[in-house]
Coordinates of C-alpha atoms in Angstrom, one line a residue:
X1064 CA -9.3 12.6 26.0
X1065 CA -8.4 8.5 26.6
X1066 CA -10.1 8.0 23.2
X1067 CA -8.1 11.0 21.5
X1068 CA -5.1 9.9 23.7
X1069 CA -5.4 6.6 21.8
X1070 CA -6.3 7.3 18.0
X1071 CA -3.2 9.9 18.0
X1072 CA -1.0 7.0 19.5
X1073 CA -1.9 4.8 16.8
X1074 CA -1.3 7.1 13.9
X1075 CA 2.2 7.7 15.3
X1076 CA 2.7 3.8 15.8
X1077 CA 2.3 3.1 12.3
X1078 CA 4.0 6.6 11.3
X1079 CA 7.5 5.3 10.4
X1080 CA 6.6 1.9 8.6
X1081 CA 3.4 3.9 6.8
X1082 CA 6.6 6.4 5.5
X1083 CA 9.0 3.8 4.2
X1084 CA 6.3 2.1 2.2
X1085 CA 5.7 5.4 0.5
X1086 CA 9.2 5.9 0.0
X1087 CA 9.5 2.3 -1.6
X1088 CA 6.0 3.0 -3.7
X1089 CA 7.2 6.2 -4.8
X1090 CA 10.7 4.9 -5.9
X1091 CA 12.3 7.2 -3.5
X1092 CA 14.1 4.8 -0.9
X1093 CA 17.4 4.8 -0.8
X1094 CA 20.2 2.1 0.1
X1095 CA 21.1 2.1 3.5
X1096 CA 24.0 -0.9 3.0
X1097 CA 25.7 -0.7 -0.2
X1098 CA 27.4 -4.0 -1.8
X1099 CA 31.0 -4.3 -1.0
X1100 CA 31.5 -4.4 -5.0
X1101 CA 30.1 -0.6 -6.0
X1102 CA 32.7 1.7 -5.5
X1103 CA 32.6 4.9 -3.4
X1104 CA 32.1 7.7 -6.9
X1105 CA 28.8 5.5 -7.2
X1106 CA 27.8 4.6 -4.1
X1107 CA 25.1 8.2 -4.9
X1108 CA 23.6 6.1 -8.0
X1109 CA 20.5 6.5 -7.7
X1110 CA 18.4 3.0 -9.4
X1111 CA 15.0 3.2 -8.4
X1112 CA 12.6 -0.1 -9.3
X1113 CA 9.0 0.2 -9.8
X1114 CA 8.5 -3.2 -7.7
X1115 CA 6.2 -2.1 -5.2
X1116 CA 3.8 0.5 -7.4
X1117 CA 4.1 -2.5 -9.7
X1118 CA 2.7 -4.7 -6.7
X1119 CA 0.6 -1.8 -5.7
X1120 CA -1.4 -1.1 -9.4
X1121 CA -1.8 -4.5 -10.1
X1122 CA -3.8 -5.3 -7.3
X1123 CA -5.9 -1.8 -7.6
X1124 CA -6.3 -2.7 -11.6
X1125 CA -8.0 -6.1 -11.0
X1126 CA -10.3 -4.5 -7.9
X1127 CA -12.9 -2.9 -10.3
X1128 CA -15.8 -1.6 -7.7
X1129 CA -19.2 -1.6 -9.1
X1130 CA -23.0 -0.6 -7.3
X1131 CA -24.7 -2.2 -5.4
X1132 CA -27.4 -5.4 -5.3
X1133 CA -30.6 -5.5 -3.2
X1134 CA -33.0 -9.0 -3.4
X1135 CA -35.8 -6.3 -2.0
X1136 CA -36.7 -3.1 -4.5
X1137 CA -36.5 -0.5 -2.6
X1138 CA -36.0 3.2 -3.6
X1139 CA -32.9 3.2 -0.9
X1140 CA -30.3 2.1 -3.5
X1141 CA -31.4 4.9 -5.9
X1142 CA -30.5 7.4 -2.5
X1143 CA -26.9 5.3 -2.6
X1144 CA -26.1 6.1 -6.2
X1145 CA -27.6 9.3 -5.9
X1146 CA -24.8 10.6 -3.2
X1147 CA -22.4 8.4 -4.8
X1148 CA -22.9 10.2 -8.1
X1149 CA -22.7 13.7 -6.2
X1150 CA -19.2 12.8 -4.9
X1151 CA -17.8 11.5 -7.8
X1152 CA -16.9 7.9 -5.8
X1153 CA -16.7 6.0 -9.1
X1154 CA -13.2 7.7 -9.3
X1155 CA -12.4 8.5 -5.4
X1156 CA -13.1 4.7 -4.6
X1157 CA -10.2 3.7 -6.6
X1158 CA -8.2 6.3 -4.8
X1159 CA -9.6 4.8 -1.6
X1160 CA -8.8 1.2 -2.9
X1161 CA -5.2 2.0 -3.6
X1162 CA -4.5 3.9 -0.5
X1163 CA -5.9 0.3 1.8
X1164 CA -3.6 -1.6 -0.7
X1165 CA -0.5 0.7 0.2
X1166 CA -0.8 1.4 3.8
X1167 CA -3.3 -1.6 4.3
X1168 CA -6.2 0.2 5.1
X1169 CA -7.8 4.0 4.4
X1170 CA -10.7 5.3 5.9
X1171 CA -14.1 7.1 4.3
X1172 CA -15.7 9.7 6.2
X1173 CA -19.6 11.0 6.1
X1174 CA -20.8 14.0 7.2
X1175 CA -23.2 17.2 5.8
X1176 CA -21.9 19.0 3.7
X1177 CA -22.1 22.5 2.7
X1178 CA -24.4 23.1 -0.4
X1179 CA -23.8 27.2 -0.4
X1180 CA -20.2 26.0 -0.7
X1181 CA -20.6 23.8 -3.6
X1182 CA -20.8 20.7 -1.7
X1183 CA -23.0 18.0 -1.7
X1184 CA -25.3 17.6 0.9
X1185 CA -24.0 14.4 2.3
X1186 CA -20.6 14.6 1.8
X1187 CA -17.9 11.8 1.9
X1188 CA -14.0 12.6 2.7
X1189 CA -11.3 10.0 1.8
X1190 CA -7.8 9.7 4.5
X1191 CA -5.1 7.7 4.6
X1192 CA -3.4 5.5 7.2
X1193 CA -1.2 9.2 7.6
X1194 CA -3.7 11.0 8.8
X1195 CA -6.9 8.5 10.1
X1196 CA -7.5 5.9 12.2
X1197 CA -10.3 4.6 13.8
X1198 CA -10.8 1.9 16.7
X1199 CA -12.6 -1.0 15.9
X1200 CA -15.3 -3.6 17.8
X1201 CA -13.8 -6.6 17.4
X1202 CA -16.9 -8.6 17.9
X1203 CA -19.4 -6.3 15.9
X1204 CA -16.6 -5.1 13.6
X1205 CA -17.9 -1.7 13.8
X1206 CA -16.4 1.6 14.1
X1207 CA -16.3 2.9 18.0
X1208 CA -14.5 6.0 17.5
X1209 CA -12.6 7.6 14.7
X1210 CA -10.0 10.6 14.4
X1211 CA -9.3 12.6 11.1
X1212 CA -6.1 15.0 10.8
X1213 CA -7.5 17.9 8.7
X1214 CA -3.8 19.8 8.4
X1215 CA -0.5 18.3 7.9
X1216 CA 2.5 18.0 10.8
X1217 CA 4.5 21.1 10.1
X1218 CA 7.3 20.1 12.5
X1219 CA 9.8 17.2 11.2
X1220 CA 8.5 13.9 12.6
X1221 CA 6.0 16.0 14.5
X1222 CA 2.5 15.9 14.8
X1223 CA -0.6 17.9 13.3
X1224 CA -2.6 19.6 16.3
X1225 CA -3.7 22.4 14.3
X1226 CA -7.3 20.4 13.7
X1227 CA -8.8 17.3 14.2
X1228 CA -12.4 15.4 13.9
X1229 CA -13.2 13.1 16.4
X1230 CA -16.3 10.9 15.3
X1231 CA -18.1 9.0 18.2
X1232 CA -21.6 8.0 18.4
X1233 CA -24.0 10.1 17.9
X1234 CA -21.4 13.2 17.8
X1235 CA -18.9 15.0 16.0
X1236 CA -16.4 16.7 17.9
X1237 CA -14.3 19.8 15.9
X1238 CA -11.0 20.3 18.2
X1239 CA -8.4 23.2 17.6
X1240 CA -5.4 24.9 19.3
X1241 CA -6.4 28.2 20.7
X1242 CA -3.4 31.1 20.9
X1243 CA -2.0 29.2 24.1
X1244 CA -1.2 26.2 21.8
X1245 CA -4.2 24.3 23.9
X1246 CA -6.3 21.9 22.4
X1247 CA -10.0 22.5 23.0
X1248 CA -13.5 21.7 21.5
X1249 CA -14.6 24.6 18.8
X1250 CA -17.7 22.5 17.3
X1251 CA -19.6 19.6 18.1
X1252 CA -22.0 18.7 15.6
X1253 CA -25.3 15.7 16.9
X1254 CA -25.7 13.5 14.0
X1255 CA -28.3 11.8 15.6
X1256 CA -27.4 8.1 15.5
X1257 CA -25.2 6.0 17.5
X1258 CA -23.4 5.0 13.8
X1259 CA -19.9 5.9 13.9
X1260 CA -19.5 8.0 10.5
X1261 CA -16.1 6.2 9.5
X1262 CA -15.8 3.4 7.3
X1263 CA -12.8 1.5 6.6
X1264 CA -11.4 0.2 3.5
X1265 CA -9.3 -2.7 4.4
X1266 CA -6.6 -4.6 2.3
X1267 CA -6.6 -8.1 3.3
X1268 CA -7.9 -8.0 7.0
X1269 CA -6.9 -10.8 9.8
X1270 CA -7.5 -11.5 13.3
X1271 CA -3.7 -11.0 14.1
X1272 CA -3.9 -7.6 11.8
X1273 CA -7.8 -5.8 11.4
X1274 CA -6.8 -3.2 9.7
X1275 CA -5.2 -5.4 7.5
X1276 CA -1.7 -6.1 5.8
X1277 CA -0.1 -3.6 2.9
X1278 CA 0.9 -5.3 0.0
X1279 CA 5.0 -3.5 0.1
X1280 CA 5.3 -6.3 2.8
X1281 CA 9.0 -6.6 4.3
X1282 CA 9.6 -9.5 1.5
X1283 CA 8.9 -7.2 -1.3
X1284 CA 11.0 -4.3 0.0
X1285 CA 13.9 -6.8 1.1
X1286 CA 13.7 -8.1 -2.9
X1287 CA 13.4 -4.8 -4.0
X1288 CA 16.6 -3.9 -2.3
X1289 CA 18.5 -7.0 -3.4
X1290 CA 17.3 -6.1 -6.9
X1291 CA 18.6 -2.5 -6.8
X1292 CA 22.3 -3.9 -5.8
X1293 CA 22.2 -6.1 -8.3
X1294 CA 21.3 -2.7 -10.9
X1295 CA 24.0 -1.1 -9.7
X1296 CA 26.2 -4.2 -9.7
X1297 CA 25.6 -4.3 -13.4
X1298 CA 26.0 -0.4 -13.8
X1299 CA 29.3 -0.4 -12.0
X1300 CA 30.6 -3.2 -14.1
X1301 CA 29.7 -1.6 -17.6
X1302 CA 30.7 1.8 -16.7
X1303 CA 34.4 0.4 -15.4
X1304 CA 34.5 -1.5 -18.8
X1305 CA 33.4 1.0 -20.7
X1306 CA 36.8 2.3 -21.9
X1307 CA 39.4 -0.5 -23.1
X1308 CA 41.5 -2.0 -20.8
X1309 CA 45.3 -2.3 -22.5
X1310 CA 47.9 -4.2 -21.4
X1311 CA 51.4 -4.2 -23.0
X1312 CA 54.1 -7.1 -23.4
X1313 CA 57.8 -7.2 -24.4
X1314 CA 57.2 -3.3 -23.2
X1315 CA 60.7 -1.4 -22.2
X1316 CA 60.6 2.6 -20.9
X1317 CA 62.1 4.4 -23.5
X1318 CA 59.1 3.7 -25.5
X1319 CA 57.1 5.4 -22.7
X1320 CA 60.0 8.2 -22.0
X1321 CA 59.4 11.8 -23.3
X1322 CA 62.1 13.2 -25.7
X1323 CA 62.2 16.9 -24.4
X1324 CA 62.7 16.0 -21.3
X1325 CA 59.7 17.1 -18.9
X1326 CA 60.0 16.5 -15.2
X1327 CA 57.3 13.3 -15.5
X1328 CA 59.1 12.2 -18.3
X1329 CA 55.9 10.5 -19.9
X1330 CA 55.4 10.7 -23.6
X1331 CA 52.1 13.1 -24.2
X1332 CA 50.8 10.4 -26.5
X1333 CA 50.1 7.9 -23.4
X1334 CA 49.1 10.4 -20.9
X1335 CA 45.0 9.8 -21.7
X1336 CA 43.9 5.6 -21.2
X1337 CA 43.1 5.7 -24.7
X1338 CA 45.9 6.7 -27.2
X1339 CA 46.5 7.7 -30.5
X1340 CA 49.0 5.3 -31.1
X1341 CA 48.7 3.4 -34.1
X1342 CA 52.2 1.0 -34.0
X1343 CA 55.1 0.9 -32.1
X1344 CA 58.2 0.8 -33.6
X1345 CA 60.9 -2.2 -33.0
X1346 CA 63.7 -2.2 -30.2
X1347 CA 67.2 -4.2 -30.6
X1348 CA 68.6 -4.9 -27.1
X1349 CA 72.3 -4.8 -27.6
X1350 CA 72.7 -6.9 -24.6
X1351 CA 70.8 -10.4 -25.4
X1352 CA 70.8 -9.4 -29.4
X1353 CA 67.2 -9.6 -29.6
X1354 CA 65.1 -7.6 -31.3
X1355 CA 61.9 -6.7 -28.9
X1356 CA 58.7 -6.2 -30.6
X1357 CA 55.8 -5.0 -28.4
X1358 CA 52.5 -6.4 -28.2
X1359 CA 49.1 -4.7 -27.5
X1360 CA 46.3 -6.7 -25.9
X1361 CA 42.9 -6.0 -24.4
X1362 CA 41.1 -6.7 -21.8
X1363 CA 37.9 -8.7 -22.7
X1364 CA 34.5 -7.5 -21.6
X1365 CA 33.2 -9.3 -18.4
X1366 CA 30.2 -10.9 -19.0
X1367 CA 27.0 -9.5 -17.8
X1368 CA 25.0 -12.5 -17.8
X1369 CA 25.4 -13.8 -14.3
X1370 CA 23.9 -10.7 -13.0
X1371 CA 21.0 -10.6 -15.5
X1372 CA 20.9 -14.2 -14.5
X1373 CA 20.6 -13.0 -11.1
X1374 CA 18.1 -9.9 -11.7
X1375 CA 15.7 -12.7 -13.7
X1376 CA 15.8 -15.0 -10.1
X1377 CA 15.0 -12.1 -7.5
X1378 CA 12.0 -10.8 -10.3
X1379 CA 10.7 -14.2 -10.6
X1380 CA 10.9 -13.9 -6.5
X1381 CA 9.4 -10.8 -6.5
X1382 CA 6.1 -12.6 -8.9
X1383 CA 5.7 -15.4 -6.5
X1384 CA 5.4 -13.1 -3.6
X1385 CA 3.1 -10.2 -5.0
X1386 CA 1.3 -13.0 -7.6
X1387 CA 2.0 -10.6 -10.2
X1388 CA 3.0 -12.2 -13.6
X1389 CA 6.8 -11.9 -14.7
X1390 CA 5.7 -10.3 -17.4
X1391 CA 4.5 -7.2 -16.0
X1392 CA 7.7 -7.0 -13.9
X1393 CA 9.9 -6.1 -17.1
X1394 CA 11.3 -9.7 -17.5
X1395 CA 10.4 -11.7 -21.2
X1396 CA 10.9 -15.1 -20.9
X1397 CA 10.5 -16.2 -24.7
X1398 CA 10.6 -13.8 -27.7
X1399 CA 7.6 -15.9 -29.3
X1400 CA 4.2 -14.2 -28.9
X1401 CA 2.1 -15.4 -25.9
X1402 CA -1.3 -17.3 -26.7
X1403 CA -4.5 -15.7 -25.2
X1404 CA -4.4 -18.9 -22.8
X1405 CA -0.9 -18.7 -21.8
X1406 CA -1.8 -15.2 -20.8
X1407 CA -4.3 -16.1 -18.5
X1408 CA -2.6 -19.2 -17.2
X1409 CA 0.1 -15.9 -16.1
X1410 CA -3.0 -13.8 -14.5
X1411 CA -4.6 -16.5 -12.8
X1412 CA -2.7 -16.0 -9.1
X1413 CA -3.4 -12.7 -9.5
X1414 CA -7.2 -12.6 -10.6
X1415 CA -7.9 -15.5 -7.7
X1416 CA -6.1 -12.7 -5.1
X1417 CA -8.6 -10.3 -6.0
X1418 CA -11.8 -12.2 -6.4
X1419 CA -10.3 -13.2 -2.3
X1420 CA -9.5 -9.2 -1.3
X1421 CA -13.4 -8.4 -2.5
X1422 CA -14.7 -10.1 0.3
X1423 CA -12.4 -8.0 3.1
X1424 CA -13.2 -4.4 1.3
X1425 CA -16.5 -5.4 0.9
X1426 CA -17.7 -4.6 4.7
X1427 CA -16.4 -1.6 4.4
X1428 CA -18.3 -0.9 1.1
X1429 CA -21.4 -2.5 2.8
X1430 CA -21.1 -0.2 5.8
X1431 CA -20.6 3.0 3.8
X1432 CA -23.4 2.5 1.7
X1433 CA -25.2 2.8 5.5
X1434 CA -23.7 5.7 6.7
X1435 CA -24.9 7.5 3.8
X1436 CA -28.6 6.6 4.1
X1437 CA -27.9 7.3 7.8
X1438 CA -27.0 10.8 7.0
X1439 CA -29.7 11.4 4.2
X1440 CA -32.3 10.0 6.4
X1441 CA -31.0 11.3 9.9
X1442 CA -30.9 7.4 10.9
X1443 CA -32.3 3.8 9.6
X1444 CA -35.3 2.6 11.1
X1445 CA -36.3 -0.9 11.4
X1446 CA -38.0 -1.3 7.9
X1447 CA -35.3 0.5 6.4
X1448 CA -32.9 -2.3 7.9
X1449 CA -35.4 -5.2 7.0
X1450 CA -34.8 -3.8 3.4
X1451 CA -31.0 -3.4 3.1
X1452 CA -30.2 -6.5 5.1
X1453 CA -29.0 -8.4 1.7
X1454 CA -27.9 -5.3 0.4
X1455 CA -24.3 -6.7 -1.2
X1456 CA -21.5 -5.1 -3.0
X1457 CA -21.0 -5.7 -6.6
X1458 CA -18.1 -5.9 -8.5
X1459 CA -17.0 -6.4 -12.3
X1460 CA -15.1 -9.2 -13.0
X1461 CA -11.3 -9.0 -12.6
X1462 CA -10.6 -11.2 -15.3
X1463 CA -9.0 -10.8 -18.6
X1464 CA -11.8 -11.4 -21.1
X1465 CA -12.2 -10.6 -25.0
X1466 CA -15.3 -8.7 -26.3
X1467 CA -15.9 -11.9 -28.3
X1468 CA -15.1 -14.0 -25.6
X1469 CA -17.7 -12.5 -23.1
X1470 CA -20.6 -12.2 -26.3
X1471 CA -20.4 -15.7 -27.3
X1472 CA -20.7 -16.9 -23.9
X1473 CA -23.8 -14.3 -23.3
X1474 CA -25.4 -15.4 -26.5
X1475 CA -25.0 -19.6 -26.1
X1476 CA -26.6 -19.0 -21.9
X1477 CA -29.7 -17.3 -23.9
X1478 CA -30.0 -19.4 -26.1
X1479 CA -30.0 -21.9 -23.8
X1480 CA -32.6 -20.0 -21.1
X1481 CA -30.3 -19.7 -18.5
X1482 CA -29.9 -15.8 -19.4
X1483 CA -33.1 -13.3 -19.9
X1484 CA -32.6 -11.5 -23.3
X1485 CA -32.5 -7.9 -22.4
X1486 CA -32.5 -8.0 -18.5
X1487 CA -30.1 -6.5 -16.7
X1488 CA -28.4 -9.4 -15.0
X1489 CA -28.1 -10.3 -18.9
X1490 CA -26.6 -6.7 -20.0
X1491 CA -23.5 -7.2 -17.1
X1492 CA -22.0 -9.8 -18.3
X1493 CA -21.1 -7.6 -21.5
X1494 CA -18.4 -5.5 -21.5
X1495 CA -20.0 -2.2 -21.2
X1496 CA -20.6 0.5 -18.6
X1497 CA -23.6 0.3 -15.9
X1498 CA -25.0 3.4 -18.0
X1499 CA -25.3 1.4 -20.5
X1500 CA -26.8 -1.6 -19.4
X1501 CA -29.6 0.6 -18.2
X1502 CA -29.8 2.5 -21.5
X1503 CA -30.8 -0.9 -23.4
X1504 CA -32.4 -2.5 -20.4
X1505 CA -35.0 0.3 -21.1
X1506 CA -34.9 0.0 -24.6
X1507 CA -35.8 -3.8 -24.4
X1508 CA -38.1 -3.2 -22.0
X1509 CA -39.8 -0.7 -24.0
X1510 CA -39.3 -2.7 -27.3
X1511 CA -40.9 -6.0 -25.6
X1512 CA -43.9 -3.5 -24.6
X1513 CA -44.6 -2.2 -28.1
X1514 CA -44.3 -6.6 -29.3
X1515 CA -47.3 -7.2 -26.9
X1516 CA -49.1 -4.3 -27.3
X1517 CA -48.9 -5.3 -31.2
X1518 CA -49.5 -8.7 -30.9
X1519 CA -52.7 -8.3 -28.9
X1520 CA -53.7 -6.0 -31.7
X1521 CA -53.1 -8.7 -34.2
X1522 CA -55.2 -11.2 -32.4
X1523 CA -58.3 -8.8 -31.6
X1524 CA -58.0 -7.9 -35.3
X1525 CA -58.1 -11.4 -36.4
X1526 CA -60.9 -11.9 -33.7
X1527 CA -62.5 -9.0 -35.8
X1528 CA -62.3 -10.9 -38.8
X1529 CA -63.6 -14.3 -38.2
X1530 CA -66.7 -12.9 -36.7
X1531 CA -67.7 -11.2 -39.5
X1532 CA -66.9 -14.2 -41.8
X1533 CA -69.0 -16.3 -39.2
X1534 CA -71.7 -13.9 -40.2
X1535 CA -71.5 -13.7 -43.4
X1536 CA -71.5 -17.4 -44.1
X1537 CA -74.6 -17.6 -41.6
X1538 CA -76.7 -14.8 -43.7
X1539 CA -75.8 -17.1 -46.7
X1540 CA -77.9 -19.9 -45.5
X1541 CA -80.8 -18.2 -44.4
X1542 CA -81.3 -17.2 -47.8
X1543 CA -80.2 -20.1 -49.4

């Protein structure tokens, strides 16, 4: 109960700031302190910005999760993509990876599954920060205990008690609410290890923070709040300009007054802002002798480039703090087209940030591959550990590379024997899928098989052939 005690107090810690980053991801936050300068019709403009999904994707785009890498063969990695296959985790990892980079951290859970449900045997669940957490060694880094929320809060701002998972080691424990609203234990399941079965996938882990930091951090959302006011700033001004503003001189009333005599005693041609009035017609005041002629002027448009001005200097703001290119924030610098290089002078903060973020998710990659082998194998022995203890995480490469660009530099390292022609290791560095490099792996494999086996035939063939000319020429001399 301590331990349950505490994984529900941590969910509900992180409840509120966990909600206002989906809010801000989703586009769905609204302006608590509108500008002086928006008046009250529009203060219910609604100007959502796709900052922090912007922030969000960008990050997830570049992390591009591959198998895994083993310096011992063994027949354990075949188990990982095995399960991995069975789950579909090519796609759910990317799920997995974009809940950490929103919340800062998700969590991946392993059990048995139910194969006369249509499960897989070893079966792998996916939570967010919402409804997981775990509690962490912080000398080992392992998992200690972990609590999954199957059902969501029905109450507002409540919590879900309807069911939860606790994982601890060597146990699963199944708790529910009984009729008297109790919470009690209604399955505990041996798993027959000390592993805890919960891995988490952390975004940028720290010693201050080891479940890591999200990426909406209070910068972005402040930004992305200054650059709302500054939408609605520029919508205010263009919808109060948006009909002329008139002003008259040398104006007198009669020219306003209405001949039949109506209590406002306004002319109807002036009662809208824009008339149909196409002249006015001359007025001679007897008392100076002048004649007064009327003159029409308008109000000129306020410029709008201070506030696009301004909108360009919180997004370039916004691109320091998330590394994400101007670019992709909906801001064009130049209308000339941008070289290849330029482009990757743009993506090169954000292609270093996630070549740096592999290393955090990649413990809990590393550990997951473990708990699934734990589960297939009802535990690791000592031989199975000797074997995975390089086991390492791969991933594709986050850059922005042409299909020229990534052949040419393929076909100059095998030329110059740095690269095996038709290995594996060779395949990856083309841009094509892991089914593929397999597929001609094989294929070269096989092709460089059939080249031996005919090349040996060649040279017995031709060792055929000059014994027999050896003999001939011999017989020759006898008889000569």
């Amino acid at each position: 109960m301590r331990i349950l005690a505490r994984l529900r107090a941590q969910i509900r810690g992180q409840k509120q700031r966990n909600t206002l980053r989906d809010r801000y991801d989703d586009g769905e936050h609204v302006l608590d302190k509108m500008p002086v300068s928006i008046p009250d019709s529009m203060k219910d403009l609604r100007v959502p910005i796709g900052w922090p999904d912007k922030a969000c994707t960008a990050r997830a785009s570049r992390m591009k999760p591959s198998m895994y890498s083993n310096r011992v063969k063994t027949t354990l990695l075949d188990d990982v993509e095995e399960i991995f296959t069975a789950n579909q985790w090519q796609q759910i990892e990317r799920q997995a990876i974009r809940s950490g980079i929103r919340h800062g951290v998700s969590f991946v859970f392993t059990s048995r599954g139910k194969p006369e449900l249509g499960e897989p045997e070893e079966l792998m669940t996916v939570a967010d920060a919402h409804n997981a957490t775990a509690i962490l060694d912080g000398r080992t880094r392992r998992t200690t205990a972990a609590l999954e929320l199957v059902n969501e809060p029905t109450p507002p701002g409540g919590f879900p008690l309807d069911r939860q998972i606790l994982y601890l080691p060597g146990r699963t424990l199944v708790l529910e609410n009984g009729a008297d609203r109790r919470l009690r234990v209604e399955h505990e399941v041996e798993t027959g290890t000390q592993r805890v079965l919960c891995t988490p996938y952390v975004h940028d882990a720290t010693l201050q923070r080891p479940f890591g930091r999200s990426a909406i951090s209070r910068e972005l959302m402040g930004l992305t709040d200054l650059g709302v006011r500054t939408m609605m700033r520029f919508e205010s001004t263009s919808e109060f300009y948006s009909a002329p503003r008139v002003w008259m001189k040398s104006a007198i009333a009669e020219l306003f007054e209405s001949a039949s005599g109506d209590d406002d005693g306004i002319r109807a041609g002036w009662e809208p802002i824009i008339g149909a009035i196409m002249g006015l017609p001359e007025v001679f005041d007897e008392e100076t002798g002048e004649v007064i002629r009327p003159e029409l002027h308008q109000l000129p448009q306020v410029t709008m480039q201070p506030l696009t001005d301004g909108f360009r200097m919180i997004a370039a703001q916004v691109s320091g703090e998330t590394s994400v290119p101007l670019s992709y924030l909906g801001v064009v610098q130049d209308s000339n087209p941008t070289s290849a290089e330029a482009i990757k002078a743009s993506e090169l903060d954000l292609v270093n940030l996630a070549i740096y973020l592999q290393d955090s998710f990649d413990i809990g990659r590393r550990s997951l591959a473990l708990d699934v082998l734990t589960v297939r194998h009802g535990g690791l022995d000592e031989s199975m550990v000797k074997d995975l203890s390089t086991l390492k995480p791969r991933w594709d490469d986050p850059r922005t590379k042409s299909v020229l660009e990534q052949s040419q530099m393929v076909v100059q390292q095998v030329e110059a024997g740095n690269f095996q022609p038709g290995a594996e290791s060779t395949l990856r560095q083309l841009p094509i899928s892991e089914e593929d490099v397999q597929t001609f792996a094989q294929e070269a494999r096989t092709a460089r098989g059939s080249s031996r086996v005919m090349e040996l035939l060649n040279r017995a063939a031709a060792a055929d052939s000059e014994e027999q000319s050896e003999g001939l020429l011999g017989a020759g001399e006898v008889v000569a």
